């Protein structure tokens, strides 16, 4: 099944409503950039690469609709729109990476063309970001599939699948690619409290692909590792610091520590757009704190006594020492460190 969570149609930018899954495969059409802003904030569209793509398409959509052809005012509207999108979610660096690409496109074309042509360039750039992401995921999948042997049991966390990207996925892309090569596997998906990206989205994707899957609550991971049920852990990433420290969905760090204790390889799969070479370590990664209602209630029903507070960091940081390797479109970085992460960028511009 081909899952494309974000598409550009004549009516607007169409998103799979990830809040409605797995109950309903519903699409929402955003005809105004503010609708895409809200969709990013409220997790209608989520996952690091998908957030970047949605922002790029949102900026393009907003600019295509501008009637004012005065160059100064056109630029001002563009800057405001970029600023608005950059404030939606702080942890995934793919967001600012995609906005930077849109800004570069604007700057490269603004003195050569009129506003009408600039609109065409911005839309083209946003769609290129989308299409490139799918190709990159396929490449990550192909590179990473060598780590998956036949009849393996894999643990994953959150959703790093087609839904979290332009399509195909990063961690799930590796699993998909191995499956396409005819390998058999069983995937354990952590449910991923509080928003259940694992139970709702990863389980849905795996089921749609016919890949055998079992959902566990997050606190079962240690026990099933001890039981010898897990051969490999593979997760996605929201931001990777230049030394390899990796921010991903809350609970990932716990899995990495448990994996080390049980001598289970722990891999991260992510595009180079997730690597923030501008920061030295995970200490510098901003961690989004979401509304505590996500923890205090479950699907709208309060599960904790009124008057009790909650803490809701959406991500954690796994120190690089716990990571066996980072799978990217340029290869696998084993034992990630400043030196071998930066080697990935030799000959490329970031
Ligand atoms: O809060 P979310 O659902 O946007 O968090 C998503 C994750 O943590 C994913 O694991 C990560 O973005 C990788 S997606 C390929």
Coordinates of C-alpha atoms and ligand atoms in Angstrom, one line a residue:
X1 CA 0.0 0.0 0.0
X2 CA 1.4 3.4 -1.0
X3 CA 0.9 5.9 1.8
X4 CA 1.4 9.6 0.9
X5 CA 0.6 11.7 4.0
X6 CA 1.0 15.1 2.2
X7 CA 0.1 16.0 -1.3
X8 CA -0.5 19.2 -3.3
X9 CA -3.8 19.3 -5.2
X10 CA -5.6 22.0 -7.1
X11 CA -7.8 22.5 -4.1
X12 CA -4.9 22.9 -1.6
X13 CA -2.5 20.9 0.5
X14 CA -4.1 17.5 1.4
X15 CA -3.0 15.8 4.6
X16 CA -3.9 12.4 6.0
X17 CA -5.5 13.2 9.3
X18 CA -3.2 11.2 11.6
X19 CA -5.3 12.0 14.6
X20 CA -8.2 9.9 13.1
X21 CA -6.1 6.8 12.5
X22 CA -6.4 3.9 12.8
X23 CA -10.2 4.3 13.1
X24 CA -10.6 6.2 9.9
X25 CA -8.4 7.1 6.9
X26 CA -9.5 10.7 6.5
X27 CA -8.0 13.4 4.4
X28 CA -8.1 17.1 5.3
X29 CA -7.7 19.8 2.6
X30 CA -5.9 22.9 3.8
X31 CA -6.7 25.9 1.6
X32 CA -4.9 28.4 3.8
X33 CA -1.3 28.2 5.4
X34 CA -2.8 28.8 8.9
X35 CA -4.6 25.5 8.5
X36 CA -1.3 23.8 7.9
X37 CA 0.3 25.6 10.9
X38 CA -2.5 24.3 13.1
X39 CA -2.2 20.8 11.6
X40 CA 1.5 20.7 12.5
X41 CA 0.8 22.0 16.0
X42 CA -2.1 19.6 16.7
X43 CA -0.3 16.5 15.2
X44 CA -2.7 16.1 12.2
X45 CA 0.6 15.9 10.4
X46 CA 3.6 14.8 12.5
X47 CA 7.0 13.1 12.3
X48 CA 10.2 15.1 11.6
X49 CA 10.5 14.9 7.8
X50 CA 6.7 15.3 7.4
X51 CA 6.7 18.5 9.5
X52 CA 9.4 20.0 7.3
X53 CA 7.6 19.1 4.1
X54 CA 4.3 20.4 5.4
X55 CA 5.9 23.7 6.3
X56 CA 7.5 24.0 2.9
X57 CA 4.2 23.3 1.2
X58 CA 2.4 25.7 3.6
X59 CA 4.8 28.5 2.8
X60 CA 4.4 27.8 -1.0
X61 CA 0.6 27.8 -0.6
X62 CA 0.6 31.1 1.3
X63 CA 2.8 32.8 -1.3
X64 CA 0.9 31.5 -4.3
X65 CA -2.2 33.2 -2.8
X66 CA -0.5 36.6 -2.4
X67 CA -2.2 39.2 -4.6
X68 CA 0.2 42.1 -3.8
X69 CA 2.9 42.1 -6.4
X70 CA 5.1 44.8 -4.8
X71 CA 8.5 43.2 -4.3
X72 CA 9.2 44.6 -0.8
X73 CA 5.8 43.7 0.5
X74 CA 5.9 40.2 -1.2
X75 CA 9.2 39.6 0.6
X76 CA 7.8 40.8 3.9
X77 CA 4.9 38.4 3.7
X78 CA 7.3 35.6 2.9
X79 CA 9.5 36.4 5.9
X80 CA 6.4 36.5 8.2
X81 CA 5.2 33.2 7.0
X82 CA 8.6 31.5 7.4
X83 CA 8.8 32.9 11.0
X84 CA 5.3 31.6 11.8
X85 CA 6.1 28.1 10.6
X86 CA 9.5 28.0 12.3
X87 CA 7.7 28.4 15.7
X88 CA 5.3 25.5 15.4
X89 CA 7.4 22.7 16.8
X90 CA 10.9 23.1 18.2
X91 CA 12.6 19.7 18.3
X92 CA 12.7 18.4 14.8
X93 CA 15.4 20.2 12.9
X94 CA 13.8 19.1 9.5
X95 CA 11.4 22.0 10.0
X96 CA 14.1 24.7 10.0
X97 CA 16.1 22.8 7.4
X98 CA 13.1 22.9 5.0
X99 CA 12.4 26.6 5.8
X100 CA 16.0 27.4 5.1
X101 CA 15.7 25.7 1.7
X102 CA 12.6 27.8 0.9
X103 CA 14.5 31.0 1.9
X104 CA 17.4 30.1 -0.3
X105 CA 15.1 29.5 -3.2
X106 CA 13.5 32.9 -2.6
X107 CA 16.8 34.7 -2.4
X108 CA 18.3 33.0 -5.5
X109 CA 15.3 34.0 -7.6
X110 CA 14.0 37.3 -6.2
X111 CA 16.3 39.6 -8.2
X112 CA 15.9 37.5 -11.4
X113 CA 12.2 37.2 -11.5
X114 CA 8.9 38.9 -10.8
X115 CA 6.5 37.8 -8.1
X116 CA 4.6 35.5 -10.4
X117 CA 7.7 33.6 -11.3
X118 CA 8.9 33.5 -7.7
X119 CA 5.6 31.8 -6.8
X120 CA 6.3 29.1 -9.4
X121 CA 9.9 28.7 -8.0
X122 CA 8.6 28.4 -4.4
X123 CA 6.0 25.8 -5.3
X124 CA 8.5 23.8 -7.3
X125 CA 11.0 23.9 -4.4
X126 CA 8.4 22.7 -1.9
X127 CA 7.4 19.8 -4.2
X128 CA 11.1 18.9 -4.7
X129 CA 11.6 18.7 -0.9
X130 CA 8.6 16.3 -0.8
X131 CA 9.7 14.1 -3.7
X132 CA 13.4 14.0 -2.6
X133 CA 12.3 12.8 0.8
X134 CA 10.6 9.7 -0.6
X135 CA 13.7 8.9 -2.7
X136 CA 16.0 9.4 0.3
X137 CA 13.8 7.1 2.4
X138 CA 14.0 4.4 -0.2
X139 CA 17.8 4.8 -0.2
X140 CA 17.9 4.6 3.6
X141 CA 15.8 1.5 3.4
X142 CA 18.1 -0.2 0.9
X143 CA 21.2 0.7 2.9
X144 CA 19.7 -0.4 6.2
X145 CA 18.1 -3.6 5.0
X146 CA 21.5 -5.4 5.2
X147 CA 21.2 -5.2 9.0
X148 CA 18.0 -7.2 8.9
X149 CA 18.5 -10.9 8.6
X150 CA 15.8 -13.4 7.8
X151 CA 13.3 -14.3 10.6
X152 CA 14.4 -11.4 12.8
X153 CA 12.4 -9.8 15.6
X154 CA 12.6 -6.0 15.7
X155 CA 11.5 -3.4 18.2
X156 CA 10.5 0.1 17.1
X157 CA 9.2 3.1 18.9
X158 CA 6.8 5.9 17.9
X159 CA 6.1 6.1 14.2
X160 CA 9.0 6.6 11.8
X161 CA 7.0 5.3 8.8
X162 CA 5.5 6.6 5.6
X163 CA 3.1 8.8 7.7
X164 CA 6.1 10.6 9.4
X165 CA 7.8 11.4 6.1
X166 CA 6.9 12.2 2.5
X167 CA 6.3 8.4 2.1
X168 CA 7.9 5.0 2.8
X169 CA 9.5 6.0 6.1
X170 CA 12.9 5.9 7.8
X171 CA 13.0 3.2 10.5
X172 CA 9.9 1.6 8.9
X173 CA 11.5 2.2 5.5
X174 CA 14.3 -0.1 6.5
X175 CA 11.8 -2.7 7.6
X176 CA 9.8 -2.3 4.4
X177 CA 12.9 -2.6 2.2
X178 CA 13.9 -5.9 4.0
X179 CA 10.4 -7.2 3.5
X180 CA 10.5 -6.3 -0.2
X181 CA 13.7 -8.3 -0.4
X182 CA 11.7 -11.3 0.8
X183 CA 13.0 -11.4 4.4
X184 CA 10.6 -12.5 7.2
X185 CA 10.4 -10.5 10.4
X186 CA 8.2 -9.8 13.4
X187 CA 7.9 -6.2 14.6
X188 CA 7.2 -5.2 18.1
X189 CA 5.8 -1.7 18.3
X190 CA 5.9 0.2 21.6
X191 CA 2.5 1.9 22.0
X192 CA 4.2 5.3 22.7
X193 CA 2.4 7.1 25.4
X194 CA 0.9 9.6 25.6
X195 CA -0.2 10.1 22.0
X196 CA 0.1 6.4 20.9
X197 CA 1.9 6.9 17.6
X198 CA 3.2 3.3 17.9
X199 CA -0.2 1.7 18.7
X200 CA -2.2 3.8 16.3
X201 CA 0.1 4.6 13.4
X202 CA 3.0 2.1 13.3
X203 CA 0.6 -0.8 13.9
X204 CA -1.6 0.5 11.1
X205 CA 1.2 0.8 8.6
X206 CA 2.6 -2.7 9.5
X207 CA -0.8 -4.2 9.3
X208 CA -1.5 -2.6 5.9
X209 CA 1.8 -4.0 4.6
X210 CA 1.0 -7.5 5.9
X211 CA 4.1 -7.4 8.2
X212 CA 3.4 -9.4 11.4
X213 CA 3.3 -7.0 14.3
X214 CA 2.7 -7.0 18.1
X215 CA 2.0 -3.9 20.1
X216 CA 3.4 -3.7 23.6
X217 CA 3.0 -1.0 26.3
X218 CA 6.2 1.1 26.6
X219 CA 6.9 -0.4 30.1
X220 CA 7.1 -4.0 28.7
X221 CA 10.2 -3.4 26.6
X222 CA 12.8 -4.5 29.3
X223 CA 10.9 -7.7 30.0
X224 CA 10.6 -8.8 26.4
X225 CA 14.3 -8.0 25.8
X226 CA 15.2 -10.2 28.8
X227 CA 13.0 -12.9 27.4
X228 CA 15.2 -12.9 24.3
X229 CA 12.3 -11.8 22.1
X230 CA 14.2 -8.8 20.4
X231 CA 17.1 -9.1 18.0
X232 CA 17.4 -5.5 17.0
X233 CA 16.0 -2.1 17.8
X234 CA 15.4 0.5 15.1
X235 CA 14.0 4.0 15.6
X236 CA 13.7 7.3 13.8
X237 CA 15.1 10.7 14.9
X238 CA 14.0 14.3 15.2
X239 CA 17.4 15.9 15.6
X240 CA 20.9 14.4 15.6
X241 CA 23.7 16.5 17.1
X242 CA 27.1 16.6 15.4
X243 CA 28.4 14.0 18.0
X244 CA 25.6 11.6 17.2
X245 CA 23.4 12.3 20.3
X246 CA 19.9 11.7 19.0
X247 CA 16.5 13.3 20.0
X248 CA 13.6 11.1 19.3
X249 CA 10.2 10.4 20.8
X250 CA 10.1 10.3 24.6
X251 CA 10.9 6.7 25.7
X252 CA 13.7 6.2 23.1
X253 CA 16.5 6.8 25.6
X254 CA 15.0 4.2 27.9
X255 CA 15.0 1.6 25.0
X256 CA 18.6 2.4 24.2
X257 CA 19.7 1.9 27.7
X258 CA 17.8 -1.4 27.9
X259 CA 19.2 -2.5 24.6
X260 CA 22.7 -1.9 25.8
X261 CA 22.1 -3.9 29.0
X262 CA 20.8 -6.8 26.9
X263 CA 23.5 -6.5 24.2
X264 CA 20.9 -5.8 21.5
X265 CA 22.0 -3.6 18.5
X266 CA 20.3 -0.2 18.6
X267 CA 20.0 1.7 15.3
X268 CA 18.7 5.1 14.3
X269 CA 17.5 5.7 10.7
X270 CA 17.2 9.3 9.5
X271 CA 18.0 11.5 6.5
X272 CA 20.9 13.9 6.6
X273 CA 18.3 16.7 6.9
X274 CA 17.8 15.5 10.5
X275 CA 21.5 16.0 11.4
X276 CA 22.1 19.4 13.0
X277 CA 25.9 19.8 12.5
X278 CA 25.5 23.3 14.1
X279 CA 25.2 21.9 17.6
X280 CA 27.8 20.0 19.5
X281 CA 25.8 17.6 21.6
X282 CA 22.3 16.6 22.6
X283 CA 22.5 19.2 25.5
X284 CA 21.7 21.8 22.8
X285 CA 18.6 20.2 21.5
X286 CA 15.4 22.0 22.4
X287 CA 12.9 19.6 23.8
X288 CA 9.2 20.4 23.1
X289 CA 6.9 20.3 26.1
X290 CA 3.3 19.6 25.1
X291 CA 0.0 20.2 26.9
X292 CA -0.2 18.2 30.1
X293 CA -3.7 17.1 29.1
X294 CA -2.1 14.5 26.8
X295 CA -0.8 12.8 30.0
X296 CA -3.6 13.6 32.4
X297 CA -6.4 12.2 30.1
X298 CA -6.7 9.4 27.6
X299 CA -8.7 10.2 24.5
X300 CA -10.6 13.0 26.2
X301 CA -11.3 11.0 29.4
X302 CA -9.5 12.2 32.5
X303 CA -7.5 9.4 34.1
X304 CA -5.8 11.3 36.9
X305 CA -7.3 13.0 39.9
X306 CA -8.2 16.6 39.3
X307 CA -5.6 18.9 40.9
X308 CA -2.7 16.6 40.1
X309 CA -0.2 18.0 37.6
X310 CA 1.8 16.3 34.9
X311 CA 5.1 16.7 32.9
X312 CA 5.0 16.1 29.2
X313 CA 8.3 16.3 27.3
X314 CA 7.6 15.0 23.8
X315 CA 11.2 13.9 23.1
X316 CA 14.3 12.7 24.9
X317 CA 17.9 12.5 23.9
X318 CA 19.9 9.3 23.5
X319 CA 23.6 9.8 24.1
X320 CA 25.6 8.6 21.1
X321 CA 27.4 5.9 23.2
X322 CA 24.1 3.9 23.2
X323 CA 23.7 4.0 19.4
X324 CA 25.2 1.1 17.4
X325 CA 24.8 3.0 14.1
X326 CA 22.9 5.7 12.3
X327 CA 21.5 4.7 8.9
X328 CA 21.4 7.6 6.5
X329 CA 21.1 8.0 2.7
X330 CA 24.9 8.3 2.6
X331 CA 25.7 5.2 4.5
X332 CA 25.7 3.8 8.0
X333 CA 27.7 5.6 10.7
X334 CA 28.8 3.0 13.2
X335 CA 29.8 4.2 16.7
X336 CA 28.6 7.7 16.0
X337 CA 31.0 10.4 17.1
X338 CA 31.8 14.0 16.0
X339 CA 34.4 12.7 13.6
X340 CA 32.4 10.0 11.8
X341 CA 29.1 12.0 11.8
X342 CA 30.9 15.0 10.1
X343 CA 32.4 12.6 7.6
X344 CA 28.9 12.1 6.2
X345 CA 28.9 15.6 5.0
X346 CA 32.2 15.6 3.2
X347 CA 31.5 16.9 -0.3
X348 CA 27.9 18.0 0.5
X349 CA 26.4 21.3 1.4
X350 CA 24.1 21.4 4.4
Ligands
LIG1 O1 5.6 14.0 18.1 P1 5.8 13.3 16.8 O2 4.8 12.3 16.5 O3 6.0 14.3 15.6 O4 7.2 12.5 17.0 C1 7.8 11.8 15.9 C2 9.0 11.0 16.3 O5 9.5 11.1 17.3 C3 9.6 10.2 15.2 O6 10.2 9.0 15.7 C4 10.6 11.0 14.4 O7 10.1 12.2 14.0 C5 11.1 10.3 13.2 S1 10.0 10.3 11.9 C6 10.8 9.6 10.5

